[in-house]
């Protein structure tokens, strides 16, 4: 059972426009969420996180929105740049579980067209 | 550098052989994770170490897989009697792991394992 789902395997966006990457989860115990970016042949790098006590967190061009009732989060990148082209993973964790184990989605490959 | 390092970067082995993958976490990071990424798929959790606690092995796919960690330093992931379906990139990550710093994991570059 895939507890964290990224239903869009790929997304193409024009440079300067907004990129919206979506992530859904099924486990209501998840209360901490992260987004990672991965370039080919490199390990993922952390982008932004959000706790379930918030519904929005912003860092520069990156904003993550959390809709707890829908068990849905999204990452907005605006304006999109060609260097943003990468695979984006969302990850979820339950801070009340006493561990720091993360469940990752399958990733969305973003291509920003110049 | 001060990042997570993994060795080897690439490993080609024959079916049935054992392999050992190594991870050097960031100094001071108490939490260490192993993930597997098969071609075209997401990150699959394998095992998690946190300080001196018993590791969370719930993601290990079979008893051919095992991992050890010496204190809060190096970890090795061992795959015995490798099968072709074990071919993947094996990623290691570390994090501070304390309650006040929940969040960012730092990933190594991965070891690409190919089982012929």
mmCIF file of C-alpha atoms in Angstrom:
data_model
loop_
_atom_site.group_PDB
_atom_site.id
_atom_site.type_symbol
_atom_site.label_atom_id
_atom_site.label_comp_id
_atom_site.label_asym_id
_atom_site.label_seq_id
_atom_site.Cartn_x
_atom_site.Cartn_y
_atom_site.Cartn_z
ATOM 1 C CA UNK A 1 0.000 0.000 0.000
ATOM 2 C CA UNK A 2 1.527 3.272 -1.144
ATOM 3 C CA UNK A 3 1.021 5.662 1.749
ATOM 4 C CA UNK A 4 2.453 8.634 -0.135
ATOM 5 C CA UNK A 5 1.419 9.104 -3.735
ATOM 6 C CA UNK A 6 2.584 11.402 -6.477
ATOM 7 C CA UNK A 7 0.172 10.619 -9.253
ATOM 8 C CA UNK A 8 1.843 12.711 -11.935
ATOM 9 C CA UNK A 9 5.060 11.055 -13.055
ATOM 10 C CA UNK A 10 6.029 14.075 -15.156
ATOM 11 C CA UNK A 11 5.212 17.726 -15.690
ATOM 12 C CA UNK A 12 6.377 20.263 -18.275
ATOM 13 C CA UNK A 13 6.163 23.984 -17.619
ATOM 14 C CA UNK A 14 7.291 27.045 -19.537
ATOM 15 C CA UNK A 15 10.057 29.114 -17.972
ATOM 16 C CA UNK A 16 8.633 31.934 -15.860
ATOM 17 C CA UNK A 17 5.327 30.175 -15.242
ATOM 18 C CA UNK A 18 4.192 28.424 -12.092
ATOM 19 C CA UNK A 19 4.972 24.743 -11.474
ATOM 20 C CA UNK A 20 2.579 22.881 -9.201
ATOM 21 C CA UNK A 21 3.568 19.452 -7.953
ATOM 22 C CA UNK A 22 1.048 17.420 -6.031
ATOM 23 C CA UNK A 23 1.280 14.778 -3.348
ATOM 24 C CA UNK A 24 -1.408 12.776 -1.554
ATOM 25 C CA UNK A 25 -1.103 10.669 1.565
ATOM 26 C CA UNK A 26 -3.320 8.142 3.248
ATOM 27 C CA UNK A 27 -1.964 7.856 6.781
ATOM 28 C CA UNK A 28 -3.690 10.357 9.059
ATOM 29 C CA UNK A 29 -0.831 9.988 11.550
ATOM 30 C CA UNK A 30 1.536 11.813 9.199
ATOM 31 C CA UNK A 31 2.173 15.289 10.553
ATOM 32 C CA UNK A 32 5.429 16.393 8.969
ATOM 33 C CA UNK A 33 6.101 16.673 5.280
ATOM 34 C CA UNK A 34 9.122 17.460 3.165
ATOM 35 C CA UNK A 35 9.968 18.025 -0.471
ATOM 36 C CA UNK A 36 13.240 16.937 -2.016
ATOM 37 C CA UNK A 37 14.739 17.635 -5.405
ATOM 38 C CA UNK A 38 16.904 15.118 -7.212
ATOM 39 C CA UNK A 39 19.193 15.636 -10.173
ATOM 40 C CA UNK A 40 20.457 12.640 -12.161
ATOM 41 C CA UNK A 41 23.338 10.757 -10.547
ATOM 42 C CA UNK A 42 23.011 12.761 -7.333
ATOM 43 C CA UNK A 43 21.303 12.146 -4.031
ATOM 44 C CA UNK A 44 18.109 14.055 -3.239
ATOM 45 C CA UNK A 45 18.511 17.473 -1.639
ATOM 46 C CA UNK A 46 16.092 19.017 0.798
ATOM 47 C CA UNK A 47 13.894 21.834 -0.470
ATOM 48 C CA UNK A 48 11.221 22.760 2.023
ATOM 49 C CA UNK A 49 9.164 21.256 4.817
ATOM 50 C CA UNK A 50 5.856 21.852 6.553
ATOM 51 C CA UNK A 51 4.395 20.773 9.849
ATOM 52 C CA UNK A 52 0.728 19.894 10.153
ATOM 53 C CA UNK A 53 0.170 22.862 12.449
ATOM 54 C CA UNK A 54 0.582 25.059 9.397
ATOM 55 C CA UNK A 55 -1.139 25.126 6.047
ATOM 56 C CA UNK A 56 1.529 27.047 4.173
ATOM 57 C CA UNK A 57 5.269 27.489 4.255
ATOM 58 C CA UNK A 58 7.190 29.722 1.907
ATOM 59 C CA UNK A 59 10.868 29.927 1.053
ATOM 60 C CA UNK A 60 11.779 32.170 -1.828
ATOM 61 C CA UNK A 61 10.300 30.796 -5.027
ATOM 62 C CA UNK A 62 9.082 27.660 -3.275
ATOM 63 C CA UNK A 63 5.822 27.399 -1.349
ATOM 64 C CA UNK A 64 4.310 24.268 0.121
ATOM 65 C CA UNK A 65 0.596 24.091 0.868
ATOM 66 C CA UNK A 66 -0.962 21.507 3.152
ATOM 67 C CA UNK A 67 -4.638 20.531 3.150
ATOM 68 C CA UNK A 68 -5.015 18.168 6.084
ATOM 69 C CA UNK A 69 -8.669 17.391 5.514
ATOM 70 C CA UNK A 70 -7.904 16.294 1.962
ATOM 71 C CA UNK A 71 -4.593 14.669 2.948
ATOM 72 C CA UNK A 72 -3.003 16.613 0.146
ATOM 73 C CA UNK A 73 0.043 18.801 -0.205
ATOM 74 C CA UNK A 74 1.438 20.700 -3.113
ATOM 75 C CA UNK A 75 4.674 22.424 -3.992
ATOM 76 C CA UNK A 76 4.483 25.633 -5.984
ATOM 77 C CA UNK A 77 7.514 26.989 -7.779
ATOM 78 C CA UNK A 78 7.174 30.476 -9.143
ATOM 79 C CA UNK A 79 8.665 31.631 -11.369
ATOM 80 C CA UNK A 80 9.945 28.335 -12.732
ATOM 81 C CA UNK A 81 13.493 28.285 -14.059
ATOM 82 C CA UNK A 82 15.283 25.774 -16.303
ATOM 83 C CA UNK A 83 17.539 24.846 -13.370
ATOM 84 C CA UNK A 84 14.445 23.610 -11.537
ATOM 85 C CA UNK A 85 14.246 20.690 -13.970
ATOM 86 C CA UNK A 86 14.656 17.637 -11.738
ATOM 87 C CA UNK A 87 12.688 14.883 -10.044
ATOM 88 C CA UNK A 88 10.747 16.085 -7.013
ATOM 89 C CA UNK A 89 9.875 13.744 -4.153
ATOM 90 C CA UNK A 90 7.489 14.402 -1.312
ATOM 91 C CA UNK A 91 8.026 12.590 1.968
ATOM 92 C CA UNK A 92 5.918 12.193 5.082
ATOM 93 C CA UNK A 93 6.584 11.303 8.676
ATOM 94 C CA UNK A 94 4.720 10.854 11.941
ATOM 95 C CA UNK A 95 6.463 12.771 14.729
ATOM 96 C CA UNK A 96 4.348 11.025 17.334
ATOM 97 C CA UNK A 97 5.666 7.622 16.324
ATOM 98 C CA UNK A 98 8.907 8.227 18.182
ATOM 99 C CA UNK A 99 10.978 7.628 15.068
ATOM 100 C CA UNK A 100 12.112 9.764 12.207
ATOM 101 C CA UNK A 101 11.202 7.346 9.472
ATOM 102 C CA UNK A 102 10.073 8.944 6.246
ATOM 103 C CA UNK A 103 7.882 7.519 3.538
ATOM 104 C CA UNK A 104 8.638 8.864 0.092
ATOM 105 C CA UNK A 105 6.429 9.213 -2.937
ATOM 106 C CA UNK A 106 7.462 7.928 -6.346
ATOM 107 C CA UNK A 107 8.499 11.340 -7.618
ATOM 108 C CA UNK A 108 7.443 13.776 -10.323
ATOM 109 C CA UNK A 109 9.856 14.691 -13.071
ATOM 110 C CA UNK A 110 9.627 18.419 -13.757
ATOM 111 C CA UNK A 111 10.904 19.837 -17.009
ATOM 112 C CA UNK A 112 11.063 23.610 -17.294
ATOM 113 C CA UNK A 113 11.196 24.687 -20.906
ATOM 114 C CA UNK A 114 13.275 27.716 -21.844
ATOM 115 C CA UNK B 1 33.826 17.529 2.349
ATOM 116 C CA UNK B 2 31.398 17.283 5.237
ATOM 117 C CA UNK B 3 28.593 15.562 3.367
ATOM 118 C CA UNK B 4 27.380 11.971 3.358
ATOM 119 C CA UNK B 5 29.682 9.732 1.377
ATOM 120 C CA UNK B 6 28.996 6.317 -0.060
ATOM 121 C CA UNK B 7 31.245 3.690 -1.566
ATOM 122 C CA UNK B 8 31.570 2.257 -4.051
ATOM 123 C CA UNK B 9 29.810 4.610 -6.427
ATOM 124 C CA UNK B 10 29.190 1.758 -8.831
ATOM 125 C CA UNK B 11 29.175 -1.988 -8.264
ATOM 126 C CA UNK B 12 28.667 -4.689 -10.858
ATOM 127 C CA UNK B 13 28.341 -8.200 -9.533
ATOM 128 C CA UNK B 14 27.244 -11.606 -10.655
ATOM 129 C CA UNK B 15 24.026 -13.172 -9.502
ATOM 130 C CA UNK B 16 24.554 -15.139 -6.314
ATOM 131 C CA UNK B 17 27.485 -13.112 -5.027
ATOM 132 C CA UNK B 18 27.417 -11.076 -1.823
ATOM 133 C CA UNK B 19 27.945 -7.313 -1.865
ATOM 134 C CA UNK B 20 28.683 -4.788 0.832
ATOM 135 C CA UNK B 21 27.828 -1.114 0.491
ATOM 136 C CA UNK B 22 29.267 1.511 2.776
ATOM 137 C CA UNK B 23 27.912 4.800 4.079
ATOM 138 C CA UNK B 24 29.771 7.483 6.006
ATOM 139 C CA UNK B 25 27.211 9.869 7.538
ATOM 140 C CA UNK B 26 27.761 13.455 8.527
ATOM 141 C CA UNK B 27 29.629 13.644 11.810
ATOM 142 C CA UNK B 28 27.240 14.151 14.712
ATOM 143 C CA UNK B 29 24.185 12.836 12.901
ATOM 144 C CA UNK B 30 22.537 10.232 15.069
ATOM 145 C CA UNK B 31 20.011 9.036 12.497
ATOM 146 C CA UNK B 32 20.999 7.058 9.429
ATOM 147 C CA UNK B 33 18.747 5.706 6.699
ATOM 148 C CA UNK B 34 19.122 3.351 3.769
ATOM 149 C CA UNK B 35 16.832 3.605 0.749
ATOM 150 C CA UNK B 36 16.643 1.831 -2.562
ATOM 151 C CA UNK B 37 15.585 3.380 -5.848
ATOM 152 C CA UNK B 38 14.863 1.014 -8.677
ATOM 153 C CA UNK B 39 14.808 2.298 -12.202
ATOM 154 C CA UNK B 40 11.803 4.568 -12.737
ATOM 155 C CA UNK B 41 10.564 4.187 -9.189
ATOM 156 C CA UNK B 42 10.590 6.205 -5.991
ATOM 157 C CA UNK B 43 12.682 5.902 -2.881
ATOM 158 C CA UNK B 44 11.948 2.691 -1.032
ATOM 159 C CA UNK B 45 12.757 2.757 2.690
ATOM 160 C CA UNK B 46 14.976 -0.125 3.798
ATOM 161 C CA UNK B 47 16.292 0.449 7.317
ATOM 162 C CA UNK B 48 16.748 3.226 9.861
ATOM 163 C CA UNK B 49 19.240 3.588 12.711
ATOM 164 C CA UNK B 50 18.739 6.064 15.540
ATOM 165 C CA UNK B 51 21.496 6.350 18.118
ATOM 166 C CA UNK B 52 21.732 3.242 20.249
ATOM 167 C CA UNK B 53 18.132 2.208 19.687
ATOM 168 C CA UNK B 54 17.274 -1.008 17.897
ATOM 169 C CA UNK B 55 17.163 -0.317 14.157
ATOM 170 C CA UNK B 56 13.882 -0.184 12.282
ATOM 171 C CA UNK B 57 14.311 -2.968 9.742
ATOM 172 C CA UNK B 58 10.743 -2.944 8.516
ATOM 173 C CA UNK B 59 11.706 -2.024 4.957
ATOM 174 C CA UNK B 60 14.228 -4.769 4.291
ATOM 175 C CA UNK B 61 12.761 -6.815 1.411
ATOM 176 C CA UNK B 62 14.157 -10.192 2.422
ATOM 177 C CA UNK B 63 16.517 -11.885 4.863
ATOM 178 C CA UNK B 64 19.255 -11.575 2.246
ATOM 179 C CA UNK B 65 19.472 -7.919 3.251
ATOM 180 C CA UNK B 66 21.141 -6.790 6.464
ATOM 181 C CA UNK B 67 22.745 -3.635 7.750
ATOM 182 C CA UNK B 68 24.962 -2.648 10.603
ATOM 183 C CA UNK B 69 26.037 0.601 12.094
ATOM 184 C CA UNK B 70 28.994 1.134 14.388
ATOM 185 C CA UNK B 71 27.920 3.606 17.048
ATOM 186 C CA UNK B 72 26.956 6.811 15.300
ATOM 187 C CA UNK B 73 29.360 6.420 12.424
ATOM 188 C CA UNK B 74 29.805 4.154 9.441
ATOM 189 C CA UNK B 75 27.059 1.862 8.238
ATOM 190 C CA UNK B 76 27.279 -1.096 5.892
ATOM 191 C CA UNK B 77 24.422 -2.614 3.924
ATOM 192 C CA UNK B 78 25.038 -6.223 2.950
ATOM 193 C CA UNK B 79 23.125 -8.096 0.304
ATOM 194 C CA UNK B 80 23.737 -11.830 0.232
ATOM 195 C CA UNK B 81 23.202 -14.064 -2.784
ATOM 196 C CA UNK B 82 22.330 -11.107 -4.990
ATOM 197 C CA UNK B 83 19.501 -11.399 -7.484
ATOM 198 C CA UNK B 84 18.894 -9.379 -10.632
ATOM 199 C CA UNK B 85 15.942 -7.628 -8.973
ATOM 200 C CA UNK B 86 18.395 -6.198 -6.432
ATOM 201 C CA UNK B 87 19.775 -3.947 -9.172
ATOM 202 C CA UNK B 88 19.081 -0.390 -8.057
ATOM 203 C CA UNK B 89 20.655 2.751 -6.661
ATOM 204 C CA UNK B 90 21.125 2.394 -2.921
ATOM 205 C CA UNK B 91 20.967 5.724 -1.138
ATOM 206 C CA UNK B 92 22.114 6.514 2.354
ATOM 207 C CA UNK B 93 20.980 9.565 4.313
ATOM 208 C CA UNK B 94 21.705 10.965 7.735
ATOM 209 C CA UNK B 95 20.027 13.524 9.938
ATOM 210 C CA UNK B 96 20.419 15.012 13.366
ATOM 211 C CA UNK B 97 17.477 12.968 14.509
ATOM 212 C CA UNK B 98 16.831 14.844 17.716
ATOM 213 C CA UNK B 99 13.371 16.022 18.605
ATOM 214 C CA UNK B 100 14.316 19.616 18.089
ATOM 215 C CA UNK B 101 15.571 19.162 14.584
ATOM 216 C CA UNK B 102 13.087 16.962 12.831
ATOM 217 C CA UNK B 103 13.374 17.523 9.158
ATOM 218 C CA UNK B 104 16.144 17.529 6.699
ATOM 219 C CA UNK B 105 17.907 14.358 5.720
ATOM 220 C CA UNK B 106 21.192 14.721 3.934
ATOM 221 C CA UNK B 107 21.673 12.179 1.187
ATOM 222 C CA UNK B 108 24.798 10.652 -0.222
ATOM 223 C CA UNK B 109 25.286 10.272 -3.970
ATOM 224 C CA UNK B 110 24.246 6.633 -3.897
ATOM 225 C CA UNK B 111 25.749 3.333 -4.980
ATOM 226 C CA UNK B 112 24.515 1.990 -8.294
ATOM 227 C CA UNK B 113 24.334 -1.784 -8.011
ATOM 228 C CA UNK B 114 24.025 -3.901 -11.136
ATOM 229 C CA UNK B 115 23.492 -7.628 -10.773
ATOM 230 C CA UNK B 116 24.201 -9.531 -13.972
#
